[in-house]
Short mmCIF file of C-alpha atoms in Angstrom, two decimals:
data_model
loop_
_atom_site.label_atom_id
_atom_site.label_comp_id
_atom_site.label_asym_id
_atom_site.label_seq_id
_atom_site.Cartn_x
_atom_site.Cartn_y
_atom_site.Cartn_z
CA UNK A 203 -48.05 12.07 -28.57
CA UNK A 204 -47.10 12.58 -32.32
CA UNK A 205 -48.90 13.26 -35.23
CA UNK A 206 -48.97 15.03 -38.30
CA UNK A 207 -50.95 17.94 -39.93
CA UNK A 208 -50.08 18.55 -43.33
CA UNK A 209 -47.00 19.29 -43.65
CA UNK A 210 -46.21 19.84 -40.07
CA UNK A 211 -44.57 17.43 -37.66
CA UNK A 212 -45.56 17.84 -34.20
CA UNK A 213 -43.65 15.92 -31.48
CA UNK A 214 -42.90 16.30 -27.78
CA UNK A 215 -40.88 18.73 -25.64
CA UNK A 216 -38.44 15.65 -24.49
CA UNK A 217 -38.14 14.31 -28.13
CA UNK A 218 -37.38 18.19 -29.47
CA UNK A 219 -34.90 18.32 -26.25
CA UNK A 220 -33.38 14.97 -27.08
CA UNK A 221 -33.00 15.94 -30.91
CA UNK A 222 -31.54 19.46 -30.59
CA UNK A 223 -28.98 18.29 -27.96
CA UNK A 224 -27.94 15.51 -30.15
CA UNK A 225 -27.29 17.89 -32.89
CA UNK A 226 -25.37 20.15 -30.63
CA UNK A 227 -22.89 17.37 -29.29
CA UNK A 228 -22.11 15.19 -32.24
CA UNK A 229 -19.72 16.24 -34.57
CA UNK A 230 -20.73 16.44 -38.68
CA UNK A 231 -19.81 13.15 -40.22
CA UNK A 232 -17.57 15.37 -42.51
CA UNK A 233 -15.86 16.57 -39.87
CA UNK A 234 -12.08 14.66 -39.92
CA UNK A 235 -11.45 12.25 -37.56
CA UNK A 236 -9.89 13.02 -33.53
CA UNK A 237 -8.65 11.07 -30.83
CA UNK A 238 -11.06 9.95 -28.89
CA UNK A 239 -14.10 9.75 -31.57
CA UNK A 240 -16.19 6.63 -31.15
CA UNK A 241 -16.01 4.69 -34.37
CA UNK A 242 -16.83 1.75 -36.57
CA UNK A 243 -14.69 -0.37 -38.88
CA UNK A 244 -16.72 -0.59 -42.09
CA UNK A 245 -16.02 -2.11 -45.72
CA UNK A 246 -13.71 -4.79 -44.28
CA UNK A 247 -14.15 -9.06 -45.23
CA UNK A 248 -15.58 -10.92 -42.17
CA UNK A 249 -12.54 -13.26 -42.42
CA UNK A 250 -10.44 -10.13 -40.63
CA UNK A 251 -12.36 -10.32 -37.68
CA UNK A 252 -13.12 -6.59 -37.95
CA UNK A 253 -15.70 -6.19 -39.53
CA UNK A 254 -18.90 -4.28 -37.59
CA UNK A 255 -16.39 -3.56 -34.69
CA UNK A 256 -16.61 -0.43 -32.87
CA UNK A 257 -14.24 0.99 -30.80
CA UNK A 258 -12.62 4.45 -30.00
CA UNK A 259 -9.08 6.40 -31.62
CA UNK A 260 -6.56 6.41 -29.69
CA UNK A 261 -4.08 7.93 -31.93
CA UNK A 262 -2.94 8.87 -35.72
CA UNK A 263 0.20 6.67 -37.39
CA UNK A 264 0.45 8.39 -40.34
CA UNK A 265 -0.19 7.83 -43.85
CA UNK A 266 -4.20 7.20 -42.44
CA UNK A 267 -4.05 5.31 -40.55
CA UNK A 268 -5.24 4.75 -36.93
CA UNK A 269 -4.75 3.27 -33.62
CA UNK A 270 -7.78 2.24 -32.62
CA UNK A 271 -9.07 0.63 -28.93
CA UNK A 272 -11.61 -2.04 -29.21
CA UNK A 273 -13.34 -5.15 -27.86
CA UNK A 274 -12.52 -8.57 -29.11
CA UNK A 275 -14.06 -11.52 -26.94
CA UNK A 276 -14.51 -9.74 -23.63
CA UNK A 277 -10.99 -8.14 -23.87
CA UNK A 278 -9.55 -4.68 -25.47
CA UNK A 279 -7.06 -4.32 -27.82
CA UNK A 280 -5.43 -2.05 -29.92
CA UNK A 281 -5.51 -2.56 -33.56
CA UNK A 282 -4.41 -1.05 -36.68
CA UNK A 283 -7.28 0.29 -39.18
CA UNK A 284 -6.74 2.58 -42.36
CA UNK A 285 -9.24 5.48 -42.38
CA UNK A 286 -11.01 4.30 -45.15
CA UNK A 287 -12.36 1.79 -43.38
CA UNK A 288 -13.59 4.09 -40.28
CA UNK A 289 -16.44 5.58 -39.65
CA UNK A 290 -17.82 8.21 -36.56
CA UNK A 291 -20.79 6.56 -34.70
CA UNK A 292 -23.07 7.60 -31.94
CA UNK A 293 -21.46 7.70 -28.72
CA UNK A 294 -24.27 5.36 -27.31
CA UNK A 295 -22.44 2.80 -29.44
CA UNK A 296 -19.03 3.07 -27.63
CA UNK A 297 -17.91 -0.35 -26.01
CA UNK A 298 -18.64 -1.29 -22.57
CA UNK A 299 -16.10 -2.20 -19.85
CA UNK A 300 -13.38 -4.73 -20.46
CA UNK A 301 -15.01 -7.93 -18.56
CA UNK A 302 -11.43 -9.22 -18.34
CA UNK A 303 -8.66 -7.54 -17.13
CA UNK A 304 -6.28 -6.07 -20.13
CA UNK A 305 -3.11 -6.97 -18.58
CA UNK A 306 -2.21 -9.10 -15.45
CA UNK A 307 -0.47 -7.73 -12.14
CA UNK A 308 1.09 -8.80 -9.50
CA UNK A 309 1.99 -7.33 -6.47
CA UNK A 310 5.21 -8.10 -3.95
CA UNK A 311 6.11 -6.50 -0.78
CA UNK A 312 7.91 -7.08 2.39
CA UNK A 313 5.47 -8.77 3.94
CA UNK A 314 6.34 -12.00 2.36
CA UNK A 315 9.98 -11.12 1.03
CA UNK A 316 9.24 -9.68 -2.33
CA UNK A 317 7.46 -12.89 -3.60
CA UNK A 318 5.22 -11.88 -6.83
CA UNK A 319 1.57 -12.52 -6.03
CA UNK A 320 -1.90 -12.36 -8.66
CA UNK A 321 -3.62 -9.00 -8.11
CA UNK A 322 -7.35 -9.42 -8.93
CA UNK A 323 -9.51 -7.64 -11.51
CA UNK A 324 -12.53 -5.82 -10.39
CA UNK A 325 -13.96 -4.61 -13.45
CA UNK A 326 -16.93 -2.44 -11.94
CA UNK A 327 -14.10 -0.54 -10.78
CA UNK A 328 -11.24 -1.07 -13.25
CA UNK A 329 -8.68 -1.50 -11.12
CA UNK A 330 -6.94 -4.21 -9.68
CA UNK A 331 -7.23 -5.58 -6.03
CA UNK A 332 -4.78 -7.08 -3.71
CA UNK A 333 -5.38 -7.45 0.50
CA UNK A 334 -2.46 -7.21 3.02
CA UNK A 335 -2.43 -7.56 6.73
CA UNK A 336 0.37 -5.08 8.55
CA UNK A 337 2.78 -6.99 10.30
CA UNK A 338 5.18 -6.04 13.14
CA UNK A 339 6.01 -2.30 13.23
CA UNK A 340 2.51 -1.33 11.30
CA UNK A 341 4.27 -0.76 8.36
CA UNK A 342 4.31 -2.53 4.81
CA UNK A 343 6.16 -1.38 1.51
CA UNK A 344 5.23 -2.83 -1.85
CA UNK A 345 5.46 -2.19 -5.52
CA UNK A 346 3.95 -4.10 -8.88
CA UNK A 347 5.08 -6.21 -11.45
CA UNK A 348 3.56 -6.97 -14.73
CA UNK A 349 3.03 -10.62 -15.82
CA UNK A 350 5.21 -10.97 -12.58
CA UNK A 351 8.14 -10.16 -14.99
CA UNK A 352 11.02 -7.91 -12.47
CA UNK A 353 11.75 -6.19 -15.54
CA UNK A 354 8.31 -4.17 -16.17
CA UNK A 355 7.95 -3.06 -12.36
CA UNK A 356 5.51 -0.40 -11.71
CA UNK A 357 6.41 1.77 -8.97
CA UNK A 358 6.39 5.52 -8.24
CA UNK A 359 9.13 8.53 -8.39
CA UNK A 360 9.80 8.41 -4.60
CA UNK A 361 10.84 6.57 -1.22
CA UNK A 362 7.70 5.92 0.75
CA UNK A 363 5.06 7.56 -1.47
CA UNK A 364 1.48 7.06 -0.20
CA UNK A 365 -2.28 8.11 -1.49
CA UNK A 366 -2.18 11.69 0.40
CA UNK A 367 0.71 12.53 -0.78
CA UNK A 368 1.86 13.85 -4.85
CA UNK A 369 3.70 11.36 -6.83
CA UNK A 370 3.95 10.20 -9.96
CA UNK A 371 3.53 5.86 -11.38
CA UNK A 372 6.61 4.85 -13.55
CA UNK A 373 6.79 2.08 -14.78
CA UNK A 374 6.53 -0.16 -16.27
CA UNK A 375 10.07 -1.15 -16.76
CA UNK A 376 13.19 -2.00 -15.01
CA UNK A 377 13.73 1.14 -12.52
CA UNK A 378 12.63 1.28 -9.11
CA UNK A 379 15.05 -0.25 -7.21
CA UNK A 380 14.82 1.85 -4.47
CA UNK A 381 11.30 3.99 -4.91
CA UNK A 382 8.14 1.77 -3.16
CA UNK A 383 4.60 2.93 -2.17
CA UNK A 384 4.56 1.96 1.85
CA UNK A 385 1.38 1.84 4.04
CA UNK A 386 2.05 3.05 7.30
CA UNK A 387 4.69 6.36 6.18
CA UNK A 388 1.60 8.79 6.80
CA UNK A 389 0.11 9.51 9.97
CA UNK A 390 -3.20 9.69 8.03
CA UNK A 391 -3.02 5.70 7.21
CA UNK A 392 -3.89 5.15 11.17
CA UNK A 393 -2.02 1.93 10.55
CA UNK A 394 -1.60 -0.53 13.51
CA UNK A 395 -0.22 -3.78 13.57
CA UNK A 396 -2.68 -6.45 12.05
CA UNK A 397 -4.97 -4.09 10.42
CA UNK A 398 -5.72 -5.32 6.88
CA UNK A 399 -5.94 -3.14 3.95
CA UNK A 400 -6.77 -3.67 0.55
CA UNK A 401 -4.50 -1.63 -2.13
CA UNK A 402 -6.27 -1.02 -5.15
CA UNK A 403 -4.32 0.44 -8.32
CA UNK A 404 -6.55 2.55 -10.89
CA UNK A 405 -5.58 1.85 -14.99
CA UNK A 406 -6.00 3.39 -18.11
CA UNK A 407 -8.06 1.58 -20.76
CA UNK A 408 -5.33 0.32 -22.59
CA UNK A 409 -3.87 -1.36 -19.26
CA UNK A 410 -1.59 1.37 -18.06
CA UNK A 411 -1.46 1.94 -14.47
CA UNK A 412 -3.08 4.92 -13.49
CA UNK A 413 -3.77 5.77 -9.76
CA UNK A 414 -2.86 4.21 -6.49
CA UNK A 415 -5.30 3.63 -3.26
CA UNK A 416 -6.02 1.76 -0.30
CA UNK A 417 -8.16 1.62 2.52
CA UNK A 418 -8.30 0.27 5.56
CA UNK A 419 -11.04 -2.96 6.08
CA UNK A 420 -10.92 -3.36 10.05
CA UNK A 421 -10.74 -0.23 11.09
CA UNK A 422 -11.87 -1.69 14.54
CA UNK A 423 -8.49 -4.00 15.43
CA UNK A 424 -6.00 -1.79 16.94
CA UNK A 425 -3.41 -2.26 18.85
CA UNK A 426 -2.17 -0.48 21.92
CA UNK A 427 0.61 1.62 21.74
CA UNK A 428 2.82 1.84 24.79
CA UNK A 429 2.96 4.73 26.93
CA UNK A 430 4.54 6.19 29.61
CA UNK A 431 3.16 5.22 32.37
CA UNK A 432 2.18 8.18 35.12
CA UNK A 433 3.29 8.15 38.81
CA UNK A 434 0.69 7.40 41.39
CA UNK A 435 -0.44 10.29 43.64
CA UNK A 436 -0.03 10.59 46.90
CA UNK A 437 -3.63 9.84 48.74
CA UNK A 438 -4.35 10.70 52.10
CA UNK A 439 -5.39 7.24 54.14
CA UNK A 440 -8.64 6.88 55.70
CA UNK A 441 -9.47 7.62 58.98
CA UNK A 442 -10.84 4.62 61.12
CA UNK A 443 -13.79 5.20 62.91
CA UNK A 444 -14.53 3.11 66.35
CA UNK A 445 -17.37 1.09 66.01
CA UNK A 446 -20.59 1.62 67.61
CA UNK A 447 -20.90 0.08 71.08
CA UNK A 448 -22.79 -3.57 70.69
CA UNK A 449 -26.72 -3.64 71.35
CA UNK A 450 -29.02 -6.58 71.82
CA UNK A 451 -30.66 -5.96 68.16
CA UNK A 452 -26.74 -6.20 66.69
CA UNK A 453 -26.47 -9.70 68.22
CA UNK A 454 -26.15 -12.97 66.35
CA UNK A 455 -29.60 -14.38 65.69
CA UNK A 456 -28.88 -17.31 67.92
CA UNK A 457 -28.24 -14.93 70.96
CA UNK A 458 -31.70 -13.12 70.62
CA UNK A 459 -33.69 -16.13 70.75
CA UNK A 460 -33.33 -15.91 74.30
CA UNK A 461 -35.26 -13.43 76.51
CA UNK A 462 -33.70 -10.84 78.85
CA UNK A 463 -33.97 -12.25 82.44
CA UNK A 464 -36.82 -11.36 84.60
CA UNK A 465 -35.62 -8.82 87.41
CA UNK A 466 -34.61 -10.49 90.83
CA UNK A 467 -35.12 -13.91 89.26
CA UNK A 468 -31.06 -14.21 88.53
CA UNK A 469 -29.43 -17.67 89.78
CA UNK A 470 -30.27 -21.60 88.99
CA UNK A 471 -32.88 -22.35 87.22
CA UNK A 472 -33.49 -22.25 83.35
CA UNK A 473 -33.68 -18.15 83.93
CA UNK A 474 -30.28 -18.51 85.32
CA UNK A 475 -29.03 -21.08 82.27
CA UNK A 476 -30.50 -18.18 79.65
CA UNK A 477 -28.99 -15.38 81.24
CA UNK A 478 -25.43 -16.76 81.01
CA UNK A 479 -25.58 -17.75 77.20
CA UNK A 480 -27.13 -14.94 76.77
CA UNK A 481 -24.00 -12.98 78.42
CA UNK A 482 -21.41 -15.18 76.19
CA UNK A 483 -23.38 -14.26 72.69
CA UNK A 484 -22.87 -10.80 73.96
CA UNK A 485 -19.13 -11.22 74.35
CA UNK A 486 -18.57 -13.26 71.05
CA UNK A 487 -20.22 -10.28 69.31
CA UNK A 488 -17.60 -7.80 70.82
CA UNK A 489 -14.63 -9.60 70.39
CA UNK A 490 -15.75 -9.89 66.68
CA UNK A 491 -16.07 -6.02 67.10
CA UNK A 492 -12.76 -5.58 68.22
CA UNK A 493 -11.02 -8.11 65.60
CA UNK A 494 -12.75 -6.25 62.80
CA UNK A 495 -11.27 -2.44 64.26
CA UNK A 496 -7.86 -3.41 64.72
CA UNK A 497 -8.15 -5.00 61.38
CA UNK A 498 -9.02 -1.46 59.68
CA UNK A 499 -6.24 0.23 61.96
CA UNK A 500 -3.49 -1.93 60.27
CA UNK A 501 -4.86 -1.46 56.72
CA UNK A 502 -4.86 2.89 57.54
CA UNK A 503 -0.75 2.28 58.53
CA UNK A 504 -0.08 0.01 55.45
CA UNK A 505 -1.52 3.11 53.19
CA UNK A 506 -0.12 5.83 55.09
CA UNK A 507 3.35 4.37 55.09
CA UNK A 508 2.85 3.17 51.16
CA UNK A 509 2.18 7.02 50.75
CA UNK A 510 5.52 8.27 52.47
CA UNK A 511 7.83 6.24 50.08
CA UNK A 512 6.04 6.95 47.13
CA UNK A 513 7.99 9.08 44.88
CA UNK A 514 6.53 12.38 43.20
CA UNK A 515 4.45 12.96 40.71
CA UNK A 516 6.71 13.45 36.95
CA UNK A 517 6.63 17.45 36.49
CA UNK A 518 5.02 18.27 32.97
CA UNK A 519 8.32 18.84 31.52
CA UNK A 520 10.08 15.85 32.64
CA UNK A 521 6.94 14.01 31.00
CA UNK A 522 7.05 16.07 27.82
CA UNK A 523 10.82 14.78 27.22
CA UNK A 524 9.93 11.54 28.25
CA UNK A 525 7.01 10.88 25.37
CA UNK A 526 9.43 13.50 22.85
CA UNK A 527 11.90 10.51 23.60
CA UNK A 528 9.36 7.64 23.00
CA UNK A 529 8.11 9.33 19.54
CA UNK A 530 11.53 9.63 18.32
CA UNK A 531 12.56 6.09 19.28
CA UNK A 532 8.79 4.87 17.29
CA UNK A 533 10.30 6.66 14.50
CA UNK A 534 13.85 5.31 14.08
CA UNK A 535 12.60 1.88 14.51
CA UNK A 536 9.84 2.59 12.03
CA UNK A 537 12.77 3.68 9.95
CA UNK A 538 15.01 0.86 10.24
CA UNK A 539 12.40 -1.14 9.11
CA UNK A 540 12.02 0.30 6.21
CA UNK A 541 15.45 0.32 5.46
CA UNK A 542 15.20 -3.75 6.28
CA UNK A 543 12.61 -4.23 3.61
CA UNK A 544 15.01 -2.21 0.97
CA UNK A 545 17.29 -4.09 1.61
CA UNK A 546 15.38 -7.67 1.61
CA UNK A 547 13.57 -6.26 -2.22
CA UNK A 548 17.40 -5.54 -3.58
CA UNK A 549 18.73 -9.07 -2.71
CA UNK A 550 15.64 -10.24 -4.59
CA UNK A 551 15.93 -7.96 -7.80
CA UNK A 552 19.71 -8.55 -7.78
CA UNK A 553 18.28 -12.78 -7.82
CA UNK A 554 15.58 -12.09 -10.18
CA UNK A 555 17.60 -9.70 -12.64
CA UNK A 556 21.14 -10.94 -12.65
CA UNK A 557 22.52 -12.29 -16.30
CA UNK A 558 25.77 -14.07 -16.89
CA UNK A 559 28.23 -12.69 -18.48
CA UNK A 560 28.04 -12.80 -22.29
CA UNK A 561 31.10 -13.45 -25.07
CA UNK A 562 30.67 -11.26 -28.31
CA UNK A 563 31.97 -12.97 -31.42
CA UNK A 564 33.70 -11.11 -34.26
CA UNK A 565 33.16 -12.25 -37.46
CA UNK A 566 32.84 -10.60 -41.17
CA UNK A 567 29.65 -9.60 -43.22
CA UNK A 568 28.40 -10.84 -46.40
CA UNK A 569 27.74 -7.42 -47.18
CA UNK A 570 28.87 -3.80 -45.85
CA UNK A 571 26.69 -1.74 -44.03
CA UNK A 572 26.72 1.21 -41.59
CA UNK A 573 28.46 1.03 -38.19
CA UNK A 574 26.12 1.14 -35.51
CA UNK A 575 28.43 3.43 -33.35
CA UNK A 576 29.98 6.18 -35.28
CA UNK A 577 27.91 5.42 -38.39
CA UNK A 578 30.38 4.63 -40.93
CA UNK A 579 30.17 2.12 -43.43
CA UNK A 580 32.11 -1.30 -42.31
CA UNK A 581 31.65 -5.30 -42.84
CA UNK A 582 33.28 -5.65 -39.44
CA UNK A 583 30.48 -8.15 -37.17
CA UNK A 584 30.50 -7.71 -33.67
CA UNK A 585 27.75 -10.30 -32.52
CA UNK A 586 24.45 -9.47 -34.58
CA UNK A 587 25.91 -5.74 -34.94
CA UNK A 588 27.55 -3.62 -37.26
CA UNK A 589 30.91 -2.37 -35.88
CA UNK A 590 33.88 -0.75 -37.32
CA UNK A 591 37.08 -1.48 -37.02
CA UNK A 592 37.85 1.49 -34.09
CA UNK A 593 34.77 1.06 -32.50
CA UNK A 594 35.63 -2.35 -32.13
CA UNK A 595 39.18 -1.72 -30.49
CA UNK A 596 37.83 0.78 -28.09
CA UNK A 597 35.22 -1.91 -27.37
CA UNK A 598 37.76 -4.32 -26.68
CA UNK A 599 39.63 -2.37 -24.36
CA UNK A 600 36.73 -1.64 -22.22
CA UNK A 601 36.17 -4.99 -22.32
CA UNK A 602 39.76 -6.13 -20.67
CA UNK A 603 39.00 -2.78 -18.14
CA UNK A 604 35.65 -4.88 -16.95
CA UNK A 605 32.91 -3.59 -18.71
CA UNK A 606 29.74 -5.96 -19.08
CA UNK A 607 26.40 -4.81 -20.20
CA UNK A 608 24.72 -7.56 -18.23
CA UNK A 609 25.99 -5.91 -14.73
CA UNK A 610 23.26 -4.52 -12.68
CA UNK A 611 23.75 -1.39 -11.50
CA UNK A 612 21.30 0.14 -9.21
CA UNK A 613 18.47 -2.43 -10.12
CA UNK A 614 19.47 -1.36 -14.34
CA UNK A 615 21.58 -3.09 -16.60
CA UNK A 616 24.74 -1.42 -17.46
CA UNK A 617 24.22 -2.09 -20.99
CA UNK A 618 20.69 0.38 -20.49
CA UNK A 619 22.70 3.24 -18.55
CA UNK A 620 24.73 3.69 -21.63
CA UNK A 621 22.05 3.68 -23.99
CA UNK A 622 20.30 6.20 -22.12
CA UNK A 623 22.71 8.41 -21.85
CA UNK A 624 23.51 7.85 -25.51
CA UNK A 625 20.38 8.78 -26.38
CA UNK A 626 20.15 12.92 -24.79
CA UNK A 627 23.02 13.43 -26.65
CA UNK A 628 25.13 13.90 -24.02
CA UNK A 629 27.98 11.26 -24.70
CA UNK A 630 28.95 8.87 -27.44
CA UNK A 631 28.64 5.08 -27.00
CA UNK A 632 32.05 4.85 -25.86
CA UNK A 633 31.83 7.49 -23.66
CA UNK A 634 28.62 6.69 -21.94
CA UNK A 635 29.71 3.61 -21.21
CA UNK A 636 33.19 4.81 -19.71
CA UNK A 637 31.24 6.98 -17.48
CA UNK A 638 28.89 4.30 -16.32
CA UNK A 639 31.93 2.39 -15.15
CA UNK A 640 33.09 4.87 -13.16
CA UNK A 641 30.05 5.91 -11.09
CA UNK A 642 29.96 1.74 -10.54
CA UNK A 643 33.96 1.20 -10.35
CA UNK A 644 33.34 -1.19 -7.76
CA UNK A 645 30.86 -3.72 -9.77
CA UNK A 646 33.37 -3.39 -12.83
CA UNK A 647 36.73 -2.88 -10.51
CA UNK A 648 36.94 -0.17 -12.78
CA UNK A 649 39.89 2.40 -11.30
#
């Protein structure tokens, strides 16, 4: 309970608790404004849509302004506030979980030959969900697109990469060509042909990937791998054992109906009659005997002569080599089809990526400006570009040796390499691209 006595507030231990540890966490509202503060755009005309939102910082852009992540109809975006117009909020305010998914993935893999299919969002988790079913070899490679576009593939920094073991995501952009998470590549998957799995990949708020997964769903389908099978041993046959001899209570039940004959009463009569069936029944009952002992006697010769041609037993080292020999031949084939499935996915990027060539036009501009090769200042038009005069005859003659940014080299356009290398400062333009023909002579016939 609360209440008051003069000047003195009295409240409870959780509401002094709750107080005290809100003061300890929460920064002063002086305090300047960090990445990752929960905050609220304020002063702003309800016509920008902004007004009352709250949202968190994601980073600074200069001259005050902000990055900042919020919620807009059930999906987050980033927009652009000035700090004026910010202000830190409890962190009980901060926005809940995107409803919708921020971005849209697909996934493609060699179980259908690289064809881009919807991923779907699970936003209790965050992540997005796809299922697959293993198909022959119990082993499936894969990698993501986003908006199924082959140029922002999401993929990781290595051949075969898996959950258990380190790797990093890339992506997305136009790389990968030959890097692919696989199911199957670790022992610890336990994968088996037609055991479905559902792959699961992790992202950040703002829609970047962030963590790969998947687990096995039917754990309980597996299927048999083949082994080598073990010789049968040698067993000694059994020993047949005569038959007891035939007594009166082993008879047929239609030979004891009769009664034993009466002592000196043997000859005609119905005595006589009795006796004689009786003496038949006996006789039917031992020739059964005998059919049924020779019967055992030829199956004890069958076994004993299957046992003399039956070859030894395989000596532990001879059976050691033998499954060493089946392991390795599980693992080339496992490795050939892997190397099937690369080569399926690079048919399908070299379809998917592929650009005709392109004609640059030269032509003059209305005004001079600076050469976007060496810098210098030049009228000289080469397409939408600024190009010197030089530039442009060195560009020319790379142009008669083959050279086409639109070639795909390695699952990258040719056109990128350069820039790339442009960029660390390693090579000029002209260089870089000089070099890039010759580590891809063959797509350029470049000598």
């Amino acid at each position: 309970s609360r209440f008051v006595s003069g000047n003195l507030v009295l409240v409870s231990a959780d509401q002094f608790s709750s107080a005290i540890s809100g003061q300890l966490m929460s920064p002063p509202d002086d305090a300047p404004l960090a990445a990752g503060d929960t905050v609220e755009v304020i002063n702003m005309p309800e016509s920008s849509g902004m007004a009352g939102l709250v949202g968190t910082l994601m980073k600074t852009l200069g001259k005050g302004r902000w990055s900042v992540k919020v919620i807009v109809d059930g999906e987050e975006k980033s927009k652009v506030v000035n700090a004026e117009h910010l202000q830190r909020c409890d962190a009980a305010r901060q926005p809940m979980k995107a409803a919708r998914a921020p971005q849209s993935y697909s996934i493609v893999g060699t179980w259908d030959d690289w064809q881009p299919a919807d991923m779907s969002w699970n936003a209790e988790l965050e992540c997005f969900e796809s299922r697959v079913v293993l198909g022959e070899g119990a082993c499936e490679s894969f990698k993501i697109l986003q908006n199924a576009d082959w140029d922002r593939c999401v993929y990781p920094d290595r051949k075969d990469a898996n959950p258990h073991s380190h790797h990093t995501i890339l992506g997305p952009d136009d790389g990968g060509l030959d890097e692919e998470w696989t199911i199957g590549a670790d022992p610890k998957d336990e994968a088996a042909e037609g055991l479905c799995y559902k792959i699961r990949m992790f992202i950040f708020p703002d829609g970047r990937p962030k963590q790969m997964a998947w687990e096995a769903l039917q754990k309980e389908v597996k299927v048999m791998k083949p082994k080598v099978p073990a010789a049968p041993v040698a067993r000694e046959p059994p020993v047949a054992s005569e038959p007891p001899p035939p007594t009166i209570e082993h008879l047929p039940p239609a030979a004891t109906h009769f009664s034993a004959p009466a002592p000196g009463k043997a000859g005609g009569g119905p005595v006589g009659k009795a006796a004689e069936e009786d003496a038949e029944a006996r006789q039917r009952a031992k020739e059964m005997l005998e059919r049924e002992r020779l019967a055992r006697e030829r199956l004890a010769e069958r076994l004993e002569a299957a046992a003399q041609i039956t070859r030894p037993a395989i000596t532990n080292s001879e059976e050691g080599r033998l499954a060493l020999h089946q392991s390795q031949w599980e693992v080339e084939d496992r490795r050939s089809q892997v190397q099937a499935n690369r080569e399926r996915y690079r048919s399908s990027v070299q379809e998917n990526t592929g650009a005709p060539r392109v004609n640059i036009v030269r032509r003059e501009a209305a005004a001079a400006g600076v050469c976007a090769e060496c810098g210098d200042s030049t009228t000289n038009m080469m397409d939408q570009m600024l190009c010197c005069e030089g530039c442009w005859t060195e560009w020319q003659e790379l142009r008669q040796r083959g050279w086409d940014p639109t070639i795909i080299c390695d699952g990258v356009r040719a056109g990128h390499r350069a820039e790339r290398l442009a960029d660390d400062g390693s090579f000029s333009r002209a260089m870089a691209r000089q070099y890039v023909m010759r580590q891809y002579g063959s797509k350029f016939k470049f000598e």
